Coordinates of C-alpha atoms and ligand atoms in Angstrom, one line a residue:
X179 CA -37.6 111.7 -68.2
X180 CA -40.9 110.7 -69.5
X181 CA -41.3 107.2 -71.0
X182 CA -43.2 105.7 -73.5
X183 CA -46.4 103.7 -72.1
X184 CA -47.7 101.0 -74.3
X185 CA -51.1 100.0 -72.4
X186 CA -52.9 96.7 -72.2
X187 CA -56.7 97.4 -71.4
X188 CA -58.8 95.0 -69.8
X189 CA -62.5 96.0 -69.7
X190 CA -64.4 98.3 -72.6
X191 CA -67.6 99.4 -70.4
X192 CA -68.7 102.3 -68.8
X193 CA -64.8 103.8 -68.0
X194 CA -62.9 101.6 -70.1
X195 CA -64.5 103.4 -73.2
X196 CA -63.7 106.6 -71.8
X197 CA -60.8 106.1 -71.2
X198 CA -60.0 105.2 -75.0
X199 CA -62.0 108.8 -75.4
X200 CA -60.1 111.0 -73.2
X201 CA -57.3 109.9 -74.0
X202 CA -57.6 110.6 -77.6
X203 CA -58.5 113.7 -76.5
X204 CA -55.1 114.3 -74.8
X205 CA -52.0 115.7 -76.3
X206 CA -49.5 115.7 -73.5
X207 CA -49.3 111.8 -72.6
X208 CA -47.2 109.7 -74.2
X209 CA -49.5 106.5 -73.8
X210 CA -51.9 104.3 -76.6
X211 CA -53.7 101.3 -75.8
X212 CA -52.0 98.5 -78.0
X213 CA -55.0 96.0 -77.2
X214 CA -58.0 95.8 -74.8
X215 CA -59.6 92.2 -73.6
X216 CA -63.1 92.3 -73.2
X217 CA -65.6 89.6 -72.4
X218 CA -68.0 89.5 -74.9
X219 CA -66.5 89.7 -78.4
X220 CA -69.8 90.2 -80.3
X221 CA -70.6 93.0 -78.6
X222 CA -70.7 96.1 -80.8
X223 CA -67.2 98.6 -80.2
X224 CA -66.7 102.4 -81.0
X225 CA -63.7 101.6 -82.6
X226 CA -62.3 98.5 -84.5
X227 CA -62.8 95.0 -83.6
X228 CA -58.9 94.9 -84.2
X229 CA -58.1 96.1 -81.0
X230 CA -60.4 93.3 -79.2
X231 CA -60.2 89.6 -78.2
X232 CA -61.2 88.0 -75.2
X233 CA -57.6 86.4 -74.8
X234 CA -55.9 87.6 -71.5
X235 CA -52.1 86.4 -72.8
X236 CA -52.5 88.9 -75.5
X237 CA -52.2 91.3 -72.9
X238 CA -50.3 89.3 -70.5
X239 CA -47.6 88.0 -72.5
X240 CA -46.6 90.8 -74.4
X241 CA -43.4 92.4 -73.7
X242 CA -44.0 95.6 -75.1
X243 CA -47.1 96.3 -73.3
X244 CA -45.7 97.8 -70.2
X245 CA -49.0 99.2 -68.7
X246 CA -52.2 97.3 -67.7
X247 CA -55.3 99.2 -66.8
X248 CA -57.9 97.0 -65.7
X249 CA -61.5 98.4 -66.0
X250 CA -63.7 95.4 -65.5
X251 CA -66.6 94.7 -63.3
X252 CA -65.9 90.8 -61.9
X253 CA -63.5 91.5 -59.0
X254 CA -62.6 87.6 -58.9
X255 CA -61.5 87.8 -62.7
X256 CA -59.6 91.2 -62.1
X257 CA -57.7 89.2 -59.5
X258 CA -56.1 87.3 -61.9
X259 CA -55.8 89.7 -64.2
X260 CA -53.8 92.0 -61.7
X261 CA -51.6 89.4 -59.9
X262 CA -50.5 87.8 -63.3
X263 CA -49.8 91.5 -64.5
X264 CA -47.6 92.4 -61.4
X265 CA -45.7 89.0 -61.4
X266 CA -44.8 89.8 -65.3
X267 CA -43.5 92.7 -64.4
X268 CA -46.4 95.5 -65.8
X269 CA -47.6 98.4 -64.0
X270 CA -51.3 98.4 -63.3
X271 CA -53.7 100.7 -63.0
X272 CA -56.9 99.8 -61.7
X273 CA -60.4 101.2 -60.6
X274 CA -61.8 98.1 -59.0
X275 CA -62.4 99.1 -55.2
X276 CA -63.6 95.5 -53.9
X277 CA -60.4 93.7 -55.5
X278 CA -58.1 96.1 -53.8
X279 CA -60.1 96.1 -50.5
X280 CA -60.2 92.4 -50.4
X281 CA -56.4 91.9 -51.6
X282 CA -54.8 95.4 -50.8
X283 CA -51.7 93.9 -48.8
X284 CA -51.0 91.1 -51.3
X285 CA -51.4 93.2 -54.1
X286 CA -48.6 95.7 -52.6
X287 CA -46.3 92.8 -51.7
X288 CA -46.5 91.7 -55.2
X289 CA -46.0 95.6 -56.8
X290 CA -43.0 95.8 -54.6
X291 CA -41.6 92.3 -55.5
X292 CA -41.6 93.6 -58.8
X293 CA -40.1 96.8 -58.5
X294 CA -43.9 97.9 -60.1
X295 CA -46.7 100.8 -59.7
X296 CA -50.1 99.8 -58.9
X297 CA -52.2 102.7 -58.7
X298 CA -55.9 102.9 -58.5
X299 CA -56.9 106.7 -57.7
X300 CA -60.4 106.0 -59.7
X301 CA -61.6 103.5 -57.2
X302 CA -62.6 106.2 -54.5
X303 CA -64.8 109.7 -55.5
X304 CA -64.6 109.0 -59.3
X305 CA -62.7 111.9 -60.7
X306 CA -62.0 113.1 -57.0
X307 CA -58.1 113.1 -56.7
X308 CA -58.2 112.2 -53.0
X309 CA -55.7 108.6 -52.9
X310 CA -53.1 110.8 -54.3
X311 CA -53.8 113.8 -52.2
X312 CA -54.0 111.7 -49.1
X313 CA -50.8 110.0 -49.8
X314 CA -48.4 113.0 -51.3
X315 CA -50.3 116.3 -49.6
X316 CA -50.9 115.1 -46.4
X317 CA -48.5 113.4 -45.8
X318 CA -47.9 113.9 -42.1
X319 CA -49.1 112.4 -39.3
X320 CA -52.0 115.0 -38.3
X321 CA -55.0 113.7 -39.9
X322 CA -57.6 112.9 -37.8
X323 CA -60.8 112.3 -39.5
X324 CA -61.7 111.6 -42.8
X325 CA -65.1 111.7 -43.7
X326 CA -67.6 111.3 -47.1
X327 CA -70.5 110.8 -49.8
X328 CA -68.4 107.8 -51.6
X329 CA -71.3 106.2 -53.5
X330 CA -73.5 108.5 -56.2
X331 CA -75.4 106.5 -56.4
X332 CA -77.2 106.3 -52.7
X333 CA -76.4 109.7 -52.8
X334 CA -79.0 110.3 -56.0
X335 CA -81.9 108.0 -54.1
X336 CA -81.3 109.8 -50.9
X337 CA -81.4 112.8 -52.8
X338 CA -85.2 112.1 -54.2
X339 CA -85.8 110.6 -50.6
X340 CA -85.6 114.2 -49.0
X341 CA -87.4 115.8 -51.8
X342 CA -90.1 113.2 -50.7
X343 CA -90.2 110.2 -52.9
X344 CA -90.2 106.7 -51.4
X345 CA -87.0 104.6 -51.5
X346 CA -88.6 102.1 -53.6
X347 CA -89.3 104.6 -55.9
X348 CA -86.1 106.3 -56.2
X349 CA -84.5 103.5 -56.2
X350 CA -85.9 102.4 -59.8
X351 CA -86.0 105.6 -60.8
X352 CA -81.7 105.3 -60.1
X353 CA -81.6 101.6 -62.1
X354 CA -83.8 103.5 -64.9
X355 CA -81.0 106.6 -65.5
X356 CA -78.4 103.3 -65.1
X357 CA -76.9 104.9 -61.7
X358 CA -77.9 101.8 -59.8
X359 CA -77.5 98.3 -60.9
X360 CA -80.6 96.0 -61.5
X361 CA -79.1 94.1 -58.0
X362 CA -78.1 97.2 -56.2
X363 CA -76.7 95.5 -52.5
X364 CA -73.3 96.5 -52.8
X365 CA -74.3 100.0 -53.4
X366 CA -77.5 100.6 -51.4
X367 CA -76.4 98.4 -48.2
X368 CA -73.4 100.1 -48.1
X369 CA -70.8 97.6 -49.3
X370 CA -69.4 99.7 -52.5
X371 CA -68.7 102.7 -50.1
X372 CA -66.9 100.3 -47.2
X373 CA -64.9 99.1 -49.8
X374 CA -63.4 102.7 -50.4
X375 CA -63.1 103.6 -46.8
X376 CA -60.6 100.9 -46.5
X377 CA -58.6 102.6 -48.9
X378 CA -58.9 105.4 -47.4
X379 CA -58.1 104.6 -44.0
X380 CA -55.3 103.1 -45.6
X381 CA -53.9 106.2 -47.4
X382 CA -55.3 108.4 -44.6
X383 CA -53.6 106.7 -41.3
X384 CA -51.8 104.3 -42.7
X385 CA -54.1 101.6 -41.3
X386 CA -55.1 98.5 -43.3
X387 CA -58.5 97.3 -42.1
X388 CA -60.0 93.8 -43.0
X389 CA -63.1 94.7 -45.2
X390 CA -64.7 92.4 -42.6
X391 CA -63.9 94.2 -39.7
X392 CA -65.6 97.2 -40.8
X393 CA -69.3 97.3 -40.1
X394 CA -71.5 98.6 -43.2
X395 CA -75.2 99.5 -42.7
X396 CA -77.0 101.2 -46.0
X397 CA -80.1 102.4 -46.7
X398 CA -82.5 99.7 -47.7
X399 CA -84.3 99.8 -44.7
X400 CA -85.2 103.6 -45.2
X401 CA -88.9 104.1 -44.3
X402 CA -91.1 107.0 -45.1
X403 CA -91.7 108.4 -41.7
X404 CA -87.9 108.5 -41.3
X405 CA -87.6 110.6 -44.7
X406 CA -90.2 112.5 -43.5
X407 CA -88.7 113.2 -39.8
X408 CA -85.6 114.5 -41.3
X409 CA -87.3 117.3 -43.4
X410 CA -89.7 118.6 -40.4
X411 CA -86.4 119.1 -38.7
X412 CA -84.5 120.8 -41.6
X413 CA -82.3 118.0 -41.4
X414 CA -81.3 115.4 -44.6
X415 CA -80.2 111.7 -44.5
X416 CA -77.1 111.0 -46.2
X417 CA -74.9 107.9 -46.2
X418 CA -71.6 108.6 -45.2
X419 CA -67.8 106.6 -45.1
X420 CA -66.7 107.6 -41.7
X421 CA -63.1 107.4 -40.2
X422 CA -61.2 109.0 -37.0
X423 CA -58.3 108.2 -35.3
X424 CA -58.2 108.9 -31.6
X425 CA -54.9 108.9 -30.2
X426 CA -53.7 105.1 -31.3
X427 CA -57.6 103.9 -32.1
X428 CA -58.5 103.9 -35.2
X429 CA -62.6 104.1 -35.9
X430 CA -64.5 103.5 -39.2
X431 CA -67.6 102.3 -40.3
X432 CA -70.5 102.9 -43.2
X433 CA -73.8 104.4 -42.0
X434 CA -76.4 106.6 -43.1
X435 CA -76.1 110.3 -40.9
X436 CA -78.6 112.7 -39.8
X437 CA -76.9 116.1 -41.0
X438 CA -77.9 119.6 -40.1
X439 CA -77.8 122.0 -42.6
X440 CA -73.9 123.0 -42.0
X441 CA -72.5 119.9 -42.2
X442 CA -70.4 119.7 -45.6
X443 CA -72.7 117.2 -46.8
X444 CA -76.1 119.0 -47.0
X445 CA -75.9 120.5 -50.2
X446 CA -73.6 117.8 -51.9
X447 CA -76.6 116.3 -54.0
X448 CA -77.8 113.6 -56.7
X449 CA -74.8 111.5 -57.9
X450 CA -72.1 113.9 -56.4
X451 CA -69.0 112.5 -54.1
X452 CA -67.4 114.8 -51.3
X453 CA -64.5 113.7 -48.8
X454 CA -63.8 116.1 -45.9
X455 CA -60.2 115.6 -44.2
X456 CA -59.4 116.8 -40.8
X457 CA -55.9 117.7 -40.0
X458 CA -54.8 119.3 -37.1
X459 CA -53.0 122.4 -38.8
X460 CA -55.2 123.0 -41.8
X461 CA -58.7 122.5 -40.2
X462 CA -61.0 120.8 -42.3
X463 CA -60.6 121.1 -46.0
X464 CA -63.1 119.5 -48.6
X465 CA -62.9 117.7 -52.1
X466 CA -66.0 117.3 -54.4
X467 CA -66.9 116.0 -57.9
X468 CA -68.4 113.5 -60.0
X469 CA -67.7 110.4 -58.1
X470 CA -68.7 108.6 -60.8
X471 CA -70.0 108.3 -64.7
X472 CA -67.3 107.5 -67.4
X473 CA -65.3 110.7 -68.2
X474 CA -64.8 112.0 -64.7
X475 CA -63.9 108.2 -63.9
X476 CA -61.5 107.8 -66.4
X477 CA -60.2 111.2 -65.9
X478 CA -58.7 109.9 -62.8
X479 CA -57.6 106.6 -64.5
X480 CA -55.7 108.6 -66.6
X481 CA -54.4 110.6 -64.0
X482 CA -52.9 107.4 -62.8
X483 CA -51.4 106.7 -66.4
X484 CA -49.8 109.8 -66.3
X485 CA -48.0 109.4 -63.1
X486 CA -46.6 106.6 -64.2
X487 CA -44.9 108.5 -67.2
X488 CA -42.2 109.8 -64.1
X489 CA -42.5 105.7 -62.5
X490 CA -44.6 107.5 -59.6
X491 CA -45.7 104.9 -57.1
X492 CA -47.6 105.2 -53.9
X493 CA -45.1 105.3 -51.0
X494 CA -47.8 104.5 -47.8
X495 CA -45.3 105.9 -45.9
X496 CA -47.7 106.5 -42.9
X497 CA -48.3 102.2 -43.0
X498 CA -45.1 102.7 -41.1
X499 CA -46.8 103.3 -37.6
X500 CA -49.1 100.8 -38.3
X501 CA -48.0 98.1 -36.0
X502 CA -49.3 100.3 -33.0
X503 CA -53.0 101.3 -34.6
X504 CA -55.9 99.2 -33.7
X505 CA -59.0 99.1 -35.4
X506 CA -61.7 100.4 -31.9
X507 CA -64.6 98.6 -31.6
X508 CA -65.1 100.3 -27.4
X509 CA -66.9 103.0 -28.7
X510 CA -70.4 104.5 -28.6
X511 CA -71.8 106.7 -30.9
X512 CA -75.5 108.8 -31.2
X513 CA -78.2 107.7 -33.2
X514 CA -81.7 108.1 -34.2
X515 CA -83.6 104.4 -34.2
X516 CA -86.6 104.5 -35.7
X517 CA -88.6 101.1 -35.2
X518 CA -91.7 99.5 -36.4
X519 CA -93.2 99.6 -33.0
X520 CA -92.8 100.2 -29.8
X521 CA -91.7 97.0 -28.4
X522 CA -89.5 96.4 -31.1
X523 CA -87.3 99.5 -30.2
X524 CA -87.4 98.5 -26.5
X525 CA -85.6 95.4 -27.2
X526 CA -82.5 97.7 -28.5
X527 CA -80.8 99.2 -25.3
X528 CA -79.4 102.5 -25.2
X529 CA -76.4 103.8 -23.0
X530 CA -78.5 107.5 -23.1
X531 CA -82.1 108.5 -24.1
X532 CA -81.9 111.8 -25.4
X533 CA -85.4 111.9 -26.9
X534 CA -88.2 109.1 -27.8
X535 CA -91.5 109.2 -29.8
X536 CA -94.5 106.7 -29.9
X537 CA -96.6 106.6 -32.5
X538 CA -99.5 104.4 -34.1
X539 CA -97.5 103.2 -36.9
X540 CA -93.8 103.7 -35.7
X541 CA -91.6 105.0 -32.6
X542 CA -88.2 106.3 -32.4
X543 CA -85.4 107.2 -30.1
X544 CA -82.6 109.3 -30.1
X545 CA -79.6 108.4 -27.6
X546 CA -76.9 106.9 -27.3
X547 CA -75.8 103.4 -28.1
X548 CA -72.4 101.3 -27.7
X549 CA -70.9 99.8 -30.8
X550 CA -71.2 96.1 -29.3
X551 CA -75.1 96.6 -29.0
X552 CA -74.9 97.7 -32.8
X553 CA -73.2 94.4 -33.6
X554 CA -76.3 92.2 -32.2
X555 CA -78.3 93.1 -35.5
X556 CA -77.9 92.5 -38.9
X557 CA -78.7 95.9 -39.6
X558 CA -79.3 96.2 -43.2
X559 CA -81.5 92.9 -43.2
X560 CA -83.5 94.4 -39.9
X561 CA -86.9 95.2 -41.4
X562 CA -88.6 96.6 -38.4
X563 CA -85.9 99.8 -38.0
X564 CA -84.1 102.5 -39.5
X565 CA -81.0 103.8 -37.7
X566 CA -78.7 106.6 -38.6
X567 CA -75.7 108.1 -36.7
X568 CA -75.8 112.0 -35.7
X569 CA -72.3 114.0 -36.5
X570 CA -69.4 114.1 -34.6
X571 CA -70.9 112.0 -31.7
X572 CA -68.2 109.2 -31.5
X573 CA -67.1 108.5 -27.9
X574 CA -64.3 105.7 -27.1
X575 CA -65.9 104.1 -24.1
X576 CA -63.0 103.3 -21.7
X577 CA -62.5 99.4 -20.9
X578 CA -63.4 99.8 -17.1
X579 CA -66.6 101.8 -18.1
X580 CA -67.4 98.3 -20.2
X581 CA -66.5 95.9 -17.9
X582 CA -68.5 98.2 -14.7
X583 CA -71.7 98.0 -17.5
X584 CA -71.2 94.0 -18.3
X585 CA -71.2 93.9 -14.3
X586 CA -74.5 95.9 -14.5
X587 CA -75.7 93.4 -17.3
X588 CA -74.8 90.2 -15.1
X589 CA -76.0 91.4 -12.0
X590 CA -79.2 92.2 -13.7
X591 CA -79.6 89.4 -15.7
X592 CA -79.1 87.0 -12.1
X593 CA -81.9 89.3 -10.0
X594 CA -84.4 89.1 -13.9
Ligands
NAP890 N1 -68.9 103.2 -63.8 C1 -68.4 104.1 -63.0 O1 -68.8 105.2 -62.9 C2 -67.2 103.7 -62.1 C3 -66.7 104.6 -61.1 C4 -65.6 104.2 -60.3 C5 -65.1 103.0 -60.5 N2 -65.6 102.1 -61.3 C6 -65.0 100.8 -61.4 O2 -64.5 100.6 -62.7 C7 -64.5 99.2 -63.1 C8 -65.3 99.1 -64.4 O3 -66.6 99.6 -64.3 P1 -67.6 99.9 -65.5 O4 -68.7 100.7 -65.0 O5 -66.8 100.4 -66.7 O6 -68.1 98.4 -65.8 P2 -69.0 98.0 -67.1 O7 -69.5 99.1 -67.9 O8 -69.9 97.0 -66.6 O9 -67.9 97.3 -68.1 C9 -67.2 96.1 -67.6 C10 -66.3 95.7 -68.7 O10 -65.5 94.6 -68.2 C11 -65.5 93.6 -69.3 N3 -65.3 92.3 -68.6 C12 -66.0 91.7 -67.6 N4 -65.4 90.5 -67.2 C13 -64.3 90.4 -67.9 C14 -63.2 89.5 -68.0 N5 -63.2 88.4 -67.2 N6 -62.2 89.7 -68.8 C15 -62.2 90.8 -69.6 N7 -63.1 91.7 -69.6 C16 -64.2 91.5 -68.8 C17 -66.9 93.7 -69.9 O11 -66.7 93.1 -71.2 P3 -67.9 93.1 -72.3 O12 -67.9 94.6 -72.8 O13 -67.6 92.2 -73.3 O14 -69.2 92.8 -71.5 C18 -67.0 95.2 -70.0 O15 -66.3 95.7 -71.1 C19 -65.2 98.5 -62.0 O16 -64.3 98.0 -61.1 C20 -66.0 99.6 -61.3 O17 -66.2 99.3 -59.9 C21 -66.7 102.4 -62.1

């Protein structure tokens, strides 16, 4: 039986206000927002200033409220928020990706505790339905890759980056239409979309990774001549959220990719989001939309408030097989490395050449490199290069193939 939801909102920006739009706009739910904390009360609302204060317990403390969504943009503060909300006893829904990828397993302890939902499909691709997908549709054992555009935002400068405008350029071309924010790390160094591949790594293999253990390299280090490279070869540069699992190993990381024209991403463009999952009956099947923007966002939030009209609650029935995934880090994987000059691209070694070009103002190689070599650099502060990863080039490099190259290393280092 449906129940009545009586929501607390926390947040009245970009999605929170849509939110209040959509669902106004919607005649099937059951739900109104009873009152919604914000952090600024002389801000001016769309609706009455009735509905606002910036006191928390007003939310917190009431017993009829039985909902909280939190929509607010200081993942510290929506810690709080959450865990107070959980412990009294309220469903939450939330859209905050770095607060649940910094706190997921504490989160669910607490939502079980209390015999409450916590939901947060809007955190990953927007208005892309891919949490609940993952968790409910697939919900076998057979995936074995998921892979996506997670951050619009990126996806809009790498967009005007192949059509061939510099990255500096795009990039305050992005802040200007408000996709990017005036400090854009999190998105353009790839931390925004790491913090939704651990969700879905979660809800995809039932793995939970440490957001620390998962390497994130971005874009900011995009050059010209690497823009350009890509469309002499017909190819485009697109950051992707990557994740297999191989047998018990479970791979992920954040890089930008060098995609041919066939890969799913080519023609996903601007501030678009597209996940690809790989399962071993269906083949690859692919979801795209808005990933971001305040209707498709809160179309997902209230997705979420829906659900919890028929007390749905995520299951993560595949966390069960957890205990025997690991998170690989023996692997090797194919790259193009463009560098500043010769000698600097020297100084990173490859496992493979494949191909290499010098040039007056910049060289580059393609090969193959082993994940450990990655993890010398700092990528996304590395100045002198560009690197992206080519397809559906992940290798697991078996432990007796590393220990016969660190024997190389040593015996080479004692003859140098
Ligand atoms: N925007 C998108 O397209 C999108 C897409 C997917 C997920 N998300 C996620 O959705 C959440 C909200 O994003 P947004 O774009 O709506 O942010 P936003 O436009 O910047 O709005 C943030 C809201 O949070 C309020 N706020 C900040 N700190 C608060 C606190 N301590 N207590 C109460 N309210 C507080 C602000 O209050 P004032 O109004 O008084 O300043 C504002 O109303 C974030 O977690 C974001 O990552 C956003």
């Amino acid at each position: 039986m449906k129940k009545q939801l009586t929501i607390g909102l926390f947040g009245f920006g970009c999605v929170g206000t849509g939110l209040y739009e959509v669902l106004n706009k919607t005649t099937l739910l059951q739900a109104s927002i009873k009152h919604i904390v914000i952090k600024d009360l002389s801000k001016k609302r769309i609706i009455d200033a009735s509905y606002f204060s910036t006191d928390a317990n007003r939310i917190l403390e009431d017993g009829e409220i039985n909902v909280v969504v939190e929509l607010i943009n200081d993942y510290e503060a929506a810690y709080e928020i959450v865990t107070r909300a959980l412990k009294a006893g309220k469903h939450v829904v939330s859209a905050n990706k770095k607060l649940i990828a910094y706190y997921l397993d504490e989160l669910l302890s607490l939502a079980k505790e209390n015999q409450v939902s916590f939901l947060y499909e809007a955190s990953v691709g927007g208005s892309i339905p891919i949490i609940r997908n993952l968790e409910e549709y697939y919900n076998n054992d057979s995936l074995s890759n998921i892979n996506g555009i997670v951050n619009g935002t990126t996806n809009y400068i790498l967009t005007k980056t192949s059509e061939g405008q510099s990255f500096d350029t795009a990039l305050k071309t992005a802040q200007e239409l408000g996709f990017a924010e005036l400090d854009p790390t999190s998105d353009v160094d790839g931390f925004d979309a790491k913090y939704k591949l651990v969700l879905l790594l979660k809800h995809a293999f039932g793995f939970t990774a440490r957001q620390d253990q998962v390497w994130n390299y971005g874009i900011r280090q995009l050059k010209d001549w690497d823009a350009t490279y890509a469309r002499e070869k017909s190819l485009k540069i697109k950051l992707l959220a990557f994740g297999t699992r191989i047998d018990n190993q479970i791979v992920g990381f954040v890089a930008p990719h060098l995609i041919p024209a066939n890969h799913f991403a080519f023609n996903v463009e601007n501030e678009f989001n597209a996940v690809v999952v790989e399962a071993l009956f269906s083949d690859k099947q692919l979801f795209l939309g808005k990933g971001a923007g305040s209707h498709p966002t809160a179309s997902a939030v209230l997705s979420d408030i829906s659900a919890l009209q028929f007390d749905y609650a995520y299951e993560y029935k595949k966390s069960a097989s957890e205990d025997t995934l690991n998170f690989e880090t023996g692997f090797s994987v194919k790259v193009y490395l463009s560098a500043t000059s010769q000698e600097k691209l020297d100084q990173i070694e490859f496992l493979e050449t494949h191909e290499t070009y010098a040039g007056q103002s910049h060289s580059y190689k393609i090969g193959v490199i082993s994940y450990e070599e990655i993890q010398k650099q700092n990528w996304n502060d590395a100045s002198d290069y560009f690197l992206a990863v080519i397809p559906d080039s992940v290798q697991l490099i078996k432990k007796s193939e590393l220990e016969q190259e660190n024997r190389t290393h040593l015996i080479e280092e004692k003859l140098s």
